[in-house]
Amino acid sequence: MNNHTPHDTELTLGALVDCPTCGLPAEVTDLFTLGGAPGPVEHAKIICVRRHWYTLPLETLTATTAASERTSASAISGQR
Ligand SMILES: [Zn+2]
């Protein structure tokens, strides 16, 4: 089995992603693997601040935390 993915999307419980419907922050409340073709796919259950909820494959989600970490890191290094 090959679990390596080209992009390193590290989603964990409690991570924030963009809601597909309203674009507001959605929290990952569950992570699980669904068997399917061609192989098992990792899914995340997310619930956004407007209570939209989805079960989506991880690869369709973008973690917003990684982006904000990068932003704050550059803000810190730019600050003196
Ligand atoms: Zn939403």
PDB file of C-alpha atoms and ligand atoms in Angstrom:
ATOM      1  CA  MET A   1       0.000   0.000   0.000  1.00  0.00           C
ATOM      2  CA  ASN A   2       1.316   3.411  -0.897  1.00  0.00           C
ATOM      3  CA  ASN A   3       0.178   6.172   1.405  1.00  0.00           C
ATOM      4  CA  HIS A   4       2.489   8.814   0.044  1.00  0.00           C
ATOM      5  CA  THR A   5       0.668  11.835  -1.298  1.00  0.00           C
ATOM      6  CA  PRO A   6       2.236  14.481  -3.528  1.00  0.00           C
ATOM      7  CA  HIS A   7       1.087  17.389  -1.388  1.00  0.00           C
ATOM      8  CA  ASP A   8       1.646  17.294   2.341  1.00  0.00           C
ATOM      9  CA  THR A   9      -1.803  18.044   3.627  1.00  0.00           C
ATOM     10  CA  GLU A  10      -1.524  17.388   7.334  1.00  0.00           C
ATOM     11  CA  LEU A  11      -5.053  17.543   8.627  1.00  0.00           C
ATOM     12  CA  THR A  12      -5.718  16.600  12.199  1.00  0.00           C
ATOM     13  CA  LEU A  13      -8.728  16.706  14.478  1.00  0.00           C
ATOM     14  CA  GLY A  14      -9.554  20.301  15.262  1.00  0.00           C
ATOM     15  CA  ALA A  15      -7.764  21.644  12.182  1.00  0.00           C
ATOM     16  CA  LEU A  16      -9.503  24.442  10.328  1.00  0.00           C
ATOM     17  CA  VAL A  17     -10.403  24.222   6.660  1.00  0.00           C
ATOM     18  CA  ASP A  18     -12.493  26.322   4.303  1.00  0.00           C
ATOM     19  CA  CYS A  19     -16.178  25.444   4.153  1.00  0.00           C
ATOM     20  CA  PRO A  20     -16.993  24.440   0.542  1.00  0.00           C
ATOM     21  CA  THR A  21     -20.300  26.299   0.707  1.00  0.00           C
ATOM     22  CA  CYS A  22     -19.713  29.577   2.530  1.00  0.00           C
ATOM     23  CA  GLY A  23     -15.910  29.777   2.680  1.00  0.00           C
ATOM     24  CA  LEU A  24     -15.941  30.334   6.421  1.00  0.00           C
ATOM     25  CA  PRO A  25     -13.719  28.305   8.754  1.00  0.00           C
ATOM     26  CA  ALA A  26     -14.833  24.742   9.315  1.00  0.00           C
ATOM     27  CA  GLU A  27     -13.460  22.451  11.989  1.00  0.00           C
ATOM     28  CA  VAL A  28     -12.394  18.863  11.371  1.00  0.00           C
ATOM     29  CA  THR A  29     -14.422  16.789  13.814  1.00  0.00           C
ATOM     30  CA  ASP A  30     -13.678  13.292  12.579  1.00  0.00           C
ATOM     31  CA  LEU A  31     -11.086  11.511  10.477  1.00  0.00           C
ATOM     32  CA  PHE A  32     -11.580   8.078   8.995  1.00  0.00           C
ATOM     33  CA  THR A  33     -10.738   5.945   6.004  1.00  0.00           C
ATOM     34  CA  LEU A  34     -13.340   4.760   3.543  1.00  0.00           C
ATOM     35  CA  GLY A  35     -12.610   1.789   1.330  1.00  0.00           C
ATOM     36  CA  GLY A  36     -13.280   2.407  -2.345  1.00  0.00           C
ATOM     37  CA  ALA A  37     -11.905   2.188  -5.840  1.00  0.00           C
ATOM     38  CA  PRO A  38      -9.035   2.248  -6.570  1.00  0.00           C
ATOM     39  CA  GLY A  39      -8.192   2.086  -2.852  1.00  0.00           C
ATOM     40  CA  PRO A  40      -8.962   3.384   0.629  1.00  0.00           C
ATOM     41  CA  VAL A  41      -9.390   7.140   0.821  1.00  0.00           C
ATOM     42  CA  GLU A  42      -8.951   9.223   3.935  1.00  0.00           C
ATOM     43  CA  HIS A  43     -12.009  11.319   4.692  1.00  0.00           C
ATOM     44  CA  ALA A  44     -12.648  14.126   7.099  1.00  0.00           C
ATOM     45  CA  LYS A  45     -15.922  15.188   8.633  1.00  0.00           C
ATOM     46  CA  ILE A  46     -16.067  18.959   8.929  1.00  0.00           C
ATOM     47  CA  ILE A  47     -18.556  21.350  10.487  1.00  0.00           C
ATOM     48  CA  CYS A  48     -18.384  25.043   9.699  1.00  0.00           C
ATOM     49  CA  VAL A  49     -19.388  27.990  11.841  1.00  0.00           C
ATOM     50  CA  ARG A  50     -22.730  28.106  10.012  1.00  0.00           C
ATOM     51  CA  ARG A  51     -23.279  24.432  10.812  1.00  0.00           C
ATOM     52  CA  HIS A  52     -22.854  23.160   7.302  1.00  0.00           C
ATOM     53  CA  TRP A  53     -21.303  19.735   7.591  1.00  0.00           C
ATOM     54  CA  TYR A  54     -19.590  17.539   5.078  1.00  0.00           C
ATOM     55  CA  THR A  55     -17.719  14.312   4.743  1.00  0.00           C
ATOM     56  CA  LEU A  56     -15.020  14.884   2.162  1.00  0.00           C
ATOM     57  CA  PRO A  57     -11.814  13.228   0.983  1.00  0.00           C
ATOM     58  CA  LEU A  58      -8.809  14.846   2.628  1.00  0.00           C
ATOM     59  CA  GLU A  59      -7.270  15.756  -0.718  1.00  0.00           C
ATOM     60  CA  THR A  60     -10.173  18.097  -1.485  1.00  0.00           C
ATOM     61  CA  LEU A  61      -9.606  20.042   1.728  1.00  0.00           C
ATOM     62  CA  THR A  62      -7.105  22.803   2.315  1.00  0.00           C
ATOM     63  CA  ALA A  63      -5.921  23.396   5.842  1.00  0.00           C
ATOM     64  CA  THR A  64      -6.109  27.077   6.678  1.00  0.00           C
ATOM     65  CA  THR A  65      -3.804  26.682   9.677  1.00  0.00           C
ATOM     66  CA  ALA A  66      -0.734  26.032   7.519  1.00  0.00           C
ATOM     67  CA  ALA A  67      -1.336  29.228   5.566  1.00  0.00           C
ATOM     68  CA  SER A  68      -1.817  31.338   8.689  1.00  0.00           C
ATOM     69  CA  GLU A  69       1.305  29.830  10.249  1.00  0.00           C
ATOM     70  CA  ARG A  70       3.298  30.925   7.244  1.00  0.00           C
ATOM     71  CA  THR A  71       1.747  34.388   7.397  1.00  0.00           C
ATOM     72  CA  SER A  72       2.474  34.876  11.090  1.00  0.00           C
ATOM     73  CA  ALA A  73       6.010  33.529  10.680  1.00  0.00           C
ATOM     74  CA  SER A  74       6.806  36.082   7.992  1.00  0.00           C
ATOM     75  CA  ALA A  75       5.101  38.792  10.019  1.00  0.00           C
ATOM     76  CA  ILE A  76       7.314  37.969  12.978  1.00  0.00           C
ATOM     77  CA  SER A  77      10.522  37.948  10.930  1.00  0.00           C
ATOM     78  CA  GLY A  78       9.509  41.230   9.322  1.00  0.00           C
ATOM     79  CA  GLN A  79       8.899  42.822  12.701  1.00  0.00           C
ATOM     80  CA  ARG A  80      11.700  44.268  14.746  1.00  0.00           C
TER      81      ARG A  80
HETATM   82 ZN    ZN B   1     -20.438  26.719   5.670  1.00  0.00          ZN
END
